[in-house]
Amino acid sequence: MLDESLLDAPEALARADRRDLLRGAAEAGARVRTAARHAAEAGIGGLNPEGRPRAVLVAGPGTAASGVADLIGALAGAAAPVTRIHPTGVAPAPGALRWTLPGWAGSVDLLLIATADGSEPGLALLAEQAYRRGCTVVAVAPTRSPLREAVDGVHGLVVPMAAAPHGEYDAETSAAGPGTLWALLTPLLALLDRVGLVAAPAEELQKVADRLDRTAERCGPAIATYSNPAKTLAAELADSLPLLWTEGAAAGPVGRRFAAVLSELAGRPALAAELPEALPSHGTLLAGDFAAGADPDDFFRDRVDEGETLRARVVLLRDRPTGGLSAYPAARELALGHDTPVSELEPEEGSALETLAELLAITDFAAVYLSLASAPQP
């Protein structure tokens, strides 16, 4: 059960936030600025690539690396195919994971490694394999990490991962934490700008940081729920099965990350799908056991000993598509036709990176609030 009273009690939220997740969300803009500075100091701005890579490969563990790969793929679009190298192994521990280049990877391809840990032997082995194949390797990893020592100078370029301004928060959640994604993604955006795959010059990254700061002000713990989009969304998702329907190239990765972070941080199930495919793929959920009006004939049964039943709630996310066609009206009609409540999230005007940053910030804050207000209090 969600304790909604906790959402409007900043001091109680601070006590409940033992993992410093709110601080991590608030510091996302600062992480972008520090990461951009690290990228410049590493020499990314002075690179003179001979041409675009044939393909971009992304490797790394956990939710952060998965989000980085998904976002880069959306931002690169048709400029180059982006493939995530999924790890294999007998356990999720760093020492047990292994990554293998696809057979076609070679000297015209770019390998990006993103890790908030840097102790994974499998990533060092991957960098060695890429070096033998002739792939260009760029990694973002903590300053003092075995991976940096294995890659730096010999096998490729390493950019130090931007640390949190006031010290790292709980390592157990850092891979899904809001600030970690931007610490890993920002240097890679600067690199991809240099090779011509993504438009992310220094001034654009500054605008992203500013948008993250403004969104953090709107979504901070001191802002009341009625005017706080993240708290409002968290309250709306209480005791529901979120169906995250996205429209627009950048909104898709945001929806998938939101589902992953809700699971990892808040322990909540969620399903993400892109419109219009979401309508047939999730439509049955609106009429089945998760429907708002399920079991109408059994309304007077004794519910005292029953647990709470999740009911579907549609969350519409879009990044302001420029075209006139939209699946939003059909999505609303389908949801409301089944008495399913709808939440909508749409960013303010801005560049693709700015709108992406705002959507990520609001959904990250919402996942954090849902986690804190749902956790048992001492």
Short mmCIF file of N, CA, C and O in Angstrom, two decimals, residues 219-326:
data_model
loop_
_atom_site.label_atom_id
_atom_site.label_comp_id
_atom_site.label_asym_id
_atom_site.label_seq_id
_atom_site.Cartn_x
_atom_site.Cartn_y
_atom_site.Cartn_z
N CYS A 219 10.03 18.55 -9.33
CA CYS A 219 9.73 17.22 -8.80
C CYS A 219 10.34 16.97 -7.42
O CYS A 219 10.27 15.85 -6.91
N GLY A 220 10.94 17.97 -6.82
CA GLY A 220 11.64 17.79 -5.55
C GLY A 220 10.72 17.45 -4.40
O GLY A 220 9.51 17.67 -4.45
N PRO A 221 11.27 16.92 -3.31
CA PRO A 221 10.45 16.49 -2.16
C PRO A 221 9.71 17.62 -1.47
O PRO A 221 8.69 17.38 -0.80
N ALA A 222 10.17 18.87 -1.60
CA ALA A 222 9.50 20.00 -0.95
C ALA A 222 8.27 20.48 -1.72
O ALA A 222 7.47 21.25 -1.19
N ILE A 223 8.11 20.03 -2.98
CA ILE A 223 6.98 20.46 -3.80
C ILE A 223 5.78 19.53 -3.54
O ILE A 223 5.91 18.31 -3.63
N ALA A 224 4.63 20.13 -3.24
CA ALA A 224 3.44 19.35 -2.89
C ALA A 224 2.98 18.48 -4.06
O ALA A 224 3.21 18.80 -5.23
N THR A 225 2.28 17.41 -3.72
CA THR A 225 1.87 16.43 -4.73
C THR A 225 1.02 17.06 -5.83
O THR A 225 1.18 16.73 -7.01
N TYR A 226 0.11 17.97 -5.46
CA TYR A 226 -0.83 18.50 -6.45
C TYR A 226 -0.13 19.29 -7.56
O TYR A 226 -0.68 19.44 -8.65
N SER A 227 1.08 19.79 -7.32
CA SER A 227 1.81 20.52 -8.35
C SER A 227 3.13 19.85 -8.72
O SER A 227 3.96 20.45 -9.40
N ASN A 228 3.30 18.62 -8.30
CA ASN A 228 4.53 17.87 -8.53
C ASN A 228 4.23 16.71 -9.47
O ASN A 228 3.58 15.74 -9.06
N PRO A 229 4.65 16.75 -10.74
CA PRO A 229 4.26 15.70 -11.69
C PRO A 229 4.77 14.32 -11.30
O PRO A 229 4.09 13.32 -11.56
N ALA A 230 5.93 14.23 -10.66
CA ALA A 230 6.46 12.91 -10.29
C ALA A 230 5.68 12.31 -9.12
O ALA A 230 5.35 11.12 -9.12
N LYS A 231 5.37 13.13 -8.10
CA LYS A 231 4.58 12.64 -6.98
C LYS A 231 3.17 12.26 -7.43
O LYS A 231 2.61 11.26 -6.99
N THR A 232 2.60 13.09 -8.31
CA THR A 232 1.27 12.79 -8.83
C THR A 232 1.26 11.45 -9.55
O THR A 232 0.35 10.62 -9.34
N LEU A 233 2.26 11.22 -10.40
CA LEU A 233 2.33 9.96 -11.13
C LEU A 233 2.52 8.79 -10.17
O LEU A 233 1.90 7.73 -10.33
N ALA A 234 3.36 8.95 -9.16
CA ALA A 234 3.58 7.88 -8.18
C ALA A 234 2.27 7.54 -7.47
O ALA A 234 1.94 6.35 -7.28
N ALA A 235 1.51 8.55 -7.07
CA ALA A 235 0.24 8.31 -6.39
C ALA A 235 -0.75 7.62 -7.31
O ALA A 235 -1.50 6.72 -6.89
N GLU A 236 -0.77 8.01 -8.58
CA GLU A 236 -1.69 7.39 -9.53
C GLU A 236 -1.34 5.93 -9.79
O GLU A 236 -2.23 5.13 -10.11
N LEU A 237 -0.06 5.57 -9.69
CA LEU A 237 0.36 4.20 -9.98
C LEU A 237 0.23 3.27 -8.79
O LEU A 237 0.50 2.07 -8.90
N ALA A 238 -0.17 3.80 -7.63
CA ALA A 238 -0.31 2.95 -6.44
C ALA A 238 -1.34 1.85 -6.70
O ALA A 238 -2.42 2.09 -7.24
N ASP A 239 -0.97 0.62 -6.34
CA ASP A 239 -1.87 -0.53 -6.46
C ASP A 239 -2.38 -0.74 -7.89
O ASP A 239 -3.53 -1.15 -8.10
N SER A 240 -1.55 -0.41 -8.87
CA SER A 240 -1.96 -0.59 -10.25
C SER A 240 -0.90 -1.39 -11.00
O SER A 240 0.25 -1.52 -10.55
N LEU A 241 -1.30 -1.91 -12.15
CA LEU A 241 -0.37 -2.51 -13.10
C LEU A 241 -0.16 -1.48 -14.19
O LEU A 241 -1.03 -1.30 -15.06
N PRO A 242 0.96 -0.75 -14.18
CA PRO A 242 1.16 0.30 -15.19
C PRO A 242 1.37 -0.30 -16.59
O PRO A 242 2.22 -1.18 -16.77
N LEU A 243 0.60 0.18 -17.53
CA LEU A 243 0.80 -0.13 -18.94
C LEU A 243 1.38 1.12 -19.57
O LEU A 243 0.67 2.11 -19.77
N LEU A 244 2.67 1.10 -19.85
CA LEU A 244 3.39 2.28 -20.31
C LEU A 244 3.37 2.30 -21.83
O LEU A 244 4.11 1.57 -22.49
N TRP A 245 2.53 3.15 -22.40
CA TRP A 245 2.37 3.24 -23.85
C TRP A 245 3.10 4.48 -24.33
O TRP A 245 2.82 5.60 -23.88
N THR A 246 4.01 4.29 -25.26
CA THR A 246 4.87 5.40 -25.69
C THR A 246 4.65 5.73 -27.16
O THR A 246 4.29 4.88 -27.97
N GLU A 247 4.88 7.01 -27.48
CA GLU A 247 4.79 7.47 -28.86
C GLU A 247 5.95 8.41 -29.13
O GLU A 247 6.18 9.36 -28.38
N GLY A 248 6.71 8.13 -30.19
CA GLY A 248 7.88 8.93 -30.51
C GLY A 248 9.14 8.11 -30.28
O GLY A 248 9.22 7.26 -29.39
N ALA A 249 10.16 8.39 -31.09
CA ALA A 249 11.39 7.59 -31.05
C ALA A 249 12.06 7.63 -29.69
O ALA A 249 12.55 6.61 -29.19
N ALA A 250 12.12 8.79 -29.05
CA ALA A 250 12.80 8.90 -27.77
C ALA A 250 11.96 8.40 -26.62
O ALA A 250 12.49 7.97 -25.58
N ALA A 251 10.64 8.44 -26.75
CA ALA A 251 9.78 8.01 -25.65
C ALA A 251 9.84 6.50 -25.42
O ALA A 251 9.65 6.04 -24.29
N GLY A 252 10.11 5.73 -26.48
CA GLY A 252 10.19 4.28 -26.34
C GLY A 252 11.21 3.85 -25.30
O GLY A 252 10.88 3.10 -24.37
N PRO A 253 12.47 4.29 -25.41
CA PRO A 253 13.45 3.93 -24.39
C PRO A 253 13.09 4.43 -22.99
O PRO A 253 13.41 3.78 -22.00
N VAL A 254 12.43 5.59 -22.91
CA VAL A 254 12.02 6.10 -21.60
C VAL A 254 11.02 5.15 -20.95
O VAL A 254 11.12 4.83 -19.76
N GLY A 255 10.05 4.68 -21.74
CA GLY A 255 9.07 3.75 -21.20
C GLY A 255 9.70 2.45 -20.75
O GLY A 255 9.37 1.91 -19.67
N ARG A 256 10.64 1.93 -21.53
CA ARG A 256 11.29 0.67 -21.16
C ARG A 256 12.16 0.86 -19.92
O ARG A 256 12.22 -0.01 -19.05
N ARG A 257 12.85 2.00 -19.82
CA ARG A 257 13.64 2.25 -18.62
C ARG A 257 12.73 2.43 -17.41
O ARG A 257 13.03 1.93 -16.32
N PHE A 258 11.61 3.14 -17.56
CA PHE A 258 10.68 3.33 -16.46
C PHE A 258 10.20 1.98 -15.93
O PHE A 258 10.15 1.76 -14.71
N ALA A 259 9.87 1.06 -16.84
CA ALA A 259 9.43 -0.28 -16.40
C ALA A 259 10.54 -0.99 -15.63
O ALA A 259 10.30 -1.62 -14.60
N ALA A 260 11.78 -0.88 -16.13
CA ALA A 260 12.91 -1.55 -15.46
C ALA A 260 13.19 -0.95 -14.09
O ALA A 260 13.45 -1.66 -13.12
N VAL A 261 13.13 0.39 -13.98
CA VAL A 261 13.42 1.05 -12.71
C VAL A 261 12.30 0.81 -11.71
O VAL A 261 12.56 0.64 -10.51
N LEU A 262 11.04 0.79 -12.17
CA LEU A 262 9.94 0.46 -11.26
C LEU A 262 10.14 -0.92 -10.66
O LEU A 262 9.89 -1.13 -9.47
N SER A 263 10.60 -1.85 -11.45
CA SER A 263 10.85 -3.20 -10.96
C SER A 263 12.04 -3.25 -10.01
O SER A 263 11.96 -3.82 -8.92
N GLU A 264 13.14 -2.60 -10.41
CA GLU A 264 14.38 -2.72 -9.65
C GLU A 264 14.39 -1.88 -8.38
O GLU A 264 14.89 -2.32 -7.34
N LEU A 265 13.85 -0.68 -8.44
CA LEU A 265 13.88 0.20 -7.28
C LEU A 265 12.63 0.07 -6.40
O LEU A 265 12.73 0.11 -5.18
N ALA A 266 11.47 -0.03 -7.05
CA ALA A 266 10.22 -0.04 -6.29
C ALA A 266 9.60 -1.42 -6.13
O ALA A 266 8.62 -1.58 -5.40
N GLY A 267 10.15 -2.42 -6.82
CA GLY A 267 9.57 -3.75 -6.73
C GLY A 267 8.17 -3.84 -7.33
O GLY A 267 7.35 -4.63 -6.88
N ARG A 268 7.91 -3.01 -8.36
CA ARG A 268 6.59 -2.97 -8.98
C ARG A 268 6.64 -3.49 -10.42
O ARG A 268 7.52 -3.09 -11.18
N PRO A 269 5.70 -4.37 -10.81
CA PRO A 269 5.66 -4.81 -12.20
C PRO A 269 5.09 -3.73 -13.10
O PRO A 269 4.23 -2.93 -12.68
N ALA A 270 5.55 -3.67 -14.31
CA ALA A 270 5.04 -2.72 -15.31
C ALA A 270 5.34 -3.29 -16.69
O ALA A 270 6.32 -4.03 -16.87
N LEU A 271 4.51 -2.93 -17.65
CA LEU A 271 4.68 -3.39 -19.02
C LEU A 271 4.79 -2.18 -19.93
O LEU A 271 3.99 -1.24 -19.83
N ALA A 272 5.77 -2.19 -20.81
CA ALA A 272 5.99 -1.08 -21.74
C ALA A 272 5.80 -1.55 -23.17
O ALA A 272 6.24 -2.65 -23.53
N ALA A 273 5.18 -0.73 -23.98
CA ALA A 273 4.99 -1.03 -25.41
C ALA A 273 4.81 0.28 -26.16
O ALA A 273 4.36 1.28 -25.60
N GLU A 274 5.20 0.26 -27.44
CA GLU A 274 5.09 1.46 -28.26
C GLU A 274 3.78 1.47 -29.02
O GLU A 274 3.31 0.43 -29.48
N LEU A 275 3.21 2.65 -29.13
CA LEU A 275 2.00 2.83 -29.93
C LEU A 275 2.36 2.86 -31.41
O LEU A 275 3.42 3.34 -31.77
N PRO A 276 1.51 2.32 -32.28
CA PRO A 276 0.18 1.78 -32.01
C PRO A 276 0.16 0.30 -31.66
O PRO A 276 -0.90 -0.25 -31.36
N GLU A 277 1.35 -0.38 -31.67
CA GLU A 277 1.37 -1.81 -31.39
C GLU A 277 0.87 -2.14 -29.99
O GLU A 277 0.41 -3.26 -29.73
N ALA A 278 0.95 -1.16 -29.07
CA ALA A 278 0.49 -1.42 -27.70
C ALA A 278 -1.00 -1.74 -27.64
O ALA A 278 -1.45 -2.47 -26.75
N LEU A 279 -1.76 -1.20 -28.57
CA LEU A 279 -3.22 -1.36 -28.49
C LEU A 279 -3.63 -2.83 -28.63
O LEU A 279 -4.39 -3.33 -27.79
N PRO A 280 -3.19 -3.56 -29.66
CA PRO A 280 -3.56 -4.98 -29.70
C PRO A 280 -2.80 -5.83 -28.68
O PRO A 280 -3.36 -6.79 -28.14
N SER A 281 -1.54 -5.48 -28.39
CA SER A 281 -0.75 -6.34 -27.50
C SER A 281 -1.18 -6.24 -26.04
O SER A 281 -1.10 -7.21 -25.29
N HIS A 282 -1.67 -5.06 -25.61
CA HIS A 282 -2.10 -4.88 -24.23
C HIS A 282 -3.62 -4.76 -24.09
O HIS A 282 -4.12 -4.68 -22.96
N GLY A 283 -4.32 -4.73 -25.22
CA GLY A 283 -5.76 -4.51 -25.14
C GLY A 283 -6.50 -5.52 -24.31
O GLY A 283 -7.43 -5.18 -23.57
N THR A 284 -6.08 -6.79 -24.37
CA THR A 284 -6.77 -7.83 -23.62
C THR A 284 -6.63 -7.63 -22.12
O THR A 284 -7.52 -8.01 -21.34
N LEU A 285 -5.52 -7.02 -21.70
CA LEU A 285 -5.33 -6.77 -20.27
C LEU A 285 -6.38 -5.82 -19.71
O LEU A 285 -6.67 -5.85 -18.51
N LEU A 286 -6.93 -4.96 -20.58
CA LEU A 286 -7.93 -4.01 -20.13
C LEU A 286 -9.30 -4.66 -19.94
O LEU A 286 -10.20 -4.06 -19.36
N ALA A 287 -9.46 -5.89 -20.44
CA ALA A 287 -10.74 -6.57 -20.34
C ALA A 287 -10.67 -7.84 -19.50
O ALA A 287 -11.69 -8.48 -19.26
N GLY A 288 -9.46 -8.21 -19.03
CA GLY A 288 -9.29 -9.44 -18.27
C GLY A 288 -9.29 -9.22 -16.77
O GLY A 288 -9.96 -8.34 -16.24
N ASP A 289 -8.47 -10.00 -16.07
CA ASP A 289 -8.43 -9.96 -14.61
C ASP A 289 -7.89 -8.64 -14.08
O ASP A 289 -8.11 -8.30 -12.91
N PHE A 290 -7.13 -7.91 -14.92
CA PHE A 290 -6.56 -6.64 -14.47
C PHE A 290 -7.46 -5.45 -14.81
O PHE A 290 -7.09 -4.30 -14.55
N ALA A 291 -8.62 -5.71 -15.40
CA ALA A 291 -9.52 -4.63 -15.78
C ALA A 291 -10.06 -3.92 -14.55
O ALA A 291 -10.22 -4.51 -13.48
N ALA A 292 -10.37 -2.63 -14.71
CA ALA A 292 -10.87 -1.85 -13.58
C ALA A 292 -12.19 -2.40 -13.05
O ALA A 292 -12.47 -2.33 -11.86
N GLY A 293 -12.99 -2.99 -13.92
CA GLY A 293 -14.29 -3.49 -13.48
C GLY A 293 -14.36 -5.00 -13.39
O GLY A 293 -15.42 -5.59 -13.58
N ALA A 294 -13.22 -5.67 -13.14
CA ALA A 294 -13.21 -7.13 -13.08
C ALA A 294 -14.10 -7.63 -11.94
O ALA A 294 -14.23 -7.00 -10.90
N ASP A 295 -14.71 -8.79 -12.14
CA ASP A 295 -15.57 -9.45 -11.16
C ASP A 295 -16.75 -8.57 -10.71
O ASP A 295 -17.00 -8.43 -9.51
N PRO A 296 -17.48 -7.97 -11.58
CA PRO A 296 -18.58 -7.12 -11.14
C PRO A 296 -19.70 -7.91 -10.46
O PRO A 296 -20.39 -7.38 -9.59
N ASP A 297 -19.89 -9.20 -10.82
CA ASP A 297 -20.95 -10.00 -10.22
C ASP A 297 -20.62 -10.45 -8.81
O ASP A 297 -21.48 -10.96 -8.10
N ASP A 298 -19.36 -10.29 -8.41
CA ASP A 298 -18.95 -10.75 -7.09
C ASP A 298 -18.60 -9.55 -6.21
O ASP A 298 -17.74 -9.62 -5.35
N PHE A 299 -19.31 -8.47 -6.40
CA PHE A 299 -18.98 -7.22 -5.71
C PHE A 299 -19.12 -7.34 -4.20
O PHE A 299 -18.36 -6.73 -3.45
N PHE A 300 -20.10 -8.15 -3.71
CA PHE A 300 -20.39 -8.20 -2.28
C PHE A 300 -19.67 -9.33 -1.55
O PHE A 300 -19.98 -9.61 -0.39
N ARG A 301 -18.68 -9.95 -2.21
CA ARG A 301 -17.96 -11.03 -1.53
C ARG A 301 -17.11 -10.45 -0.40
O ARG A 301 -16.77 -9.26 -0.39
N ASP A 302 -16.73 -11.29 0.52
CA ASP A 302 -15.91 -10.87 1.66
C ASP A 302 -14.47 -10.70 1.21
O ASP A 302 -13.82 -11.64 0.80
N ARG A 303 -13.96 -9.48 1.27
CA ARG A 303 -12.62 -9.19 0.80
C ARG A 303 -11.62 -9.02 1.95
O ARG A 303 -10.48 -8.64 1.74
N VAL A 304 -12.04 -9.26 3.18
CA VAL A 304 -11.19 -8.98 4.33
C VAL A 304 -9.88 -9.73 4.27
O VAL A 304 -8.81 -9.18 4.55
N ASP A 305 -9.95 -10.98 3.88
CA ASP A 305 -8.74 -11.81 3.87
C ASP A 305 -8.04 -11.82 2.52
O ASP A 305 -7.09 -12.57 2.31
N GLU A 306 -8.48 -10.98 1.58
CA GLU A 306 -7.87 -10.97 0.26
C GLU A 306 -6.80 -9.88 0.16
O GLU A 306 -6.93 -8.82 0.77
N GLY A 307 -5.78 -10.14 -0.61
CA GLY A 307 -4.78 -9.12 -0.87
C GLY A 307 -5.29 -8.13 -1.90
O GLY A 307 -6.31 -8.35 -2.56
N GLU A 308 -4.59 -7.03 -2.02
CA GLU A 308 -4.96 -6.02 -3.00
C GLU A 308 -4.76 -6.57 -4.42
O GLU A 308 -3.77 -7.24 -4.69
N THR A 309 -5.70 -6.29 -5.28
CA THR A 309 -5.63 -6.74 -6.67
C THR A 309 -5.14 -5.60 -7.54
O THR A 309 -5.66 -4.49 -7.46
N LEU A 310 -4.14 -5.88 -8.36
CA LEU A 310 -3.64 -4.85 -9.27
C LEU A 310 -4.64 -4.62 -10.39
O LEU A 310 -5.17 -5.58 -10.97
N ARG A 311 -4.92 -3.35 -10.67
CA ARG A 311 -5.77 -2.98 -11.78
C ARG A 311 -4.95 -2.21 -12.79
O ARG A 311 -4.08 -1.41 -12.44
N ALA A 312 -5.21 -2.43 -14.05
CA ALA A 312 -4.43 -1.78 -15.10
C ALA A 312 -4.63 -0.26 -15.06
O ALA A 312 -5.72 0.24 -14.76
N ARG A 313 -3.55 0.46 -15.31
CA ARG A 313 -3.61 1.91 -15.51
C ARG A 313 -2.71 2.24 -16.68
O ARG A 313 -1.54 1.85 -16.70
N VAL A 314 -3.23 2.93 -17.65
CA VAL A 314 -2.46 3.29 -18.84
C VAL A 314 -1.70 4.58 -18.57
O VAL A 314 -2.27 5.56 -18.05
N VAL A 315 -0.42 4.58 -18.88
CA VAL A 315 0.41 5.78 -18.79
C VAL A 315 0.88 6.10 -20.21
O VAL A 315 1.60 5.33 -20.83
N LEU A 316 0.44 7.25 -20.73
CA LEU A 316 0.80 7.68 -22.07
C LEU A 316 2.02 8.59 -22.01
O LEU A 316 1.99 9.64 -21.35
N LEU A 317 3.09 8.19 -22.67
CA LEU A 317 4.32 8.97 -22.72
C LEU A 317 4.63 9.31 -24.17
O LEU A 317 4.64 8.42 -25.02
N ARG A 318 4.89 10.57 -24.45
CA ARG A 318 5.31 10.89 -25.81
C ARG A 318 6.26 12.08 -25.80
O ARG A 318 6.28 12.88 -24.86
N ASP A 319 7.08 12.15 -26.85
CA ASP A 319 8.10 13.20 -26.93
C ASP A 319 7.73 14.25 -27.98
O ASP A 319 8.57 14.72 -28.73
N ARG A 320 6.44 14.61 -28.03
CA ARG A 320 5.94 15.62 -28.95
C ARG A 320 6.30 15.33 -30.41
O ARG A 320 7.15 15.98 -31.00
N PRO A 321 5.71 14.30 -30.99
CA PRO A 321 6.01 13.97 -32.39
C PRO A 321 5.66 15.13 -33.31
O PRO A 321 4.68 15.85 -33.09
N THR A 322 6.46 15.34 -34.33
CA THR A 322 6.26 16.48 -35.23
C THR A 322 5.18 16.23 -36.27
O THR A 322 4.59 17.16 -36.79
N GLY A 323 4.93 14.97 -36.58
CA GLY A 323 3.93 14.66 -37.59
C GLY A 323 2.52 14.87 -37.08
O GLY A 323 2.26 14.94 -35.88
N GLY A 324 1.55 14.97 -38.01
CA GLY A 324 0.17 15.19 -37.61
C GLY A 324 -0.52 13.93 -37.12
O GLY A 324 -1.50 13.99 -36.39
N LEU A 325 -0.03 12.75 -37.53
CA LEU A 325 -0.67 11.50 -37.12
C LEU A 325 -0.27 11.13 -35.70
O LEU A 325 0.89 11.25 -35.31
N SER A 326 -1.24 10.67 -34.92
CA SER A 326 -0.97 10.26 -33.55
C SER A 326 -1.93 9.15 -33.16
O SER A 326 -3.11 9.17 -33.52
#
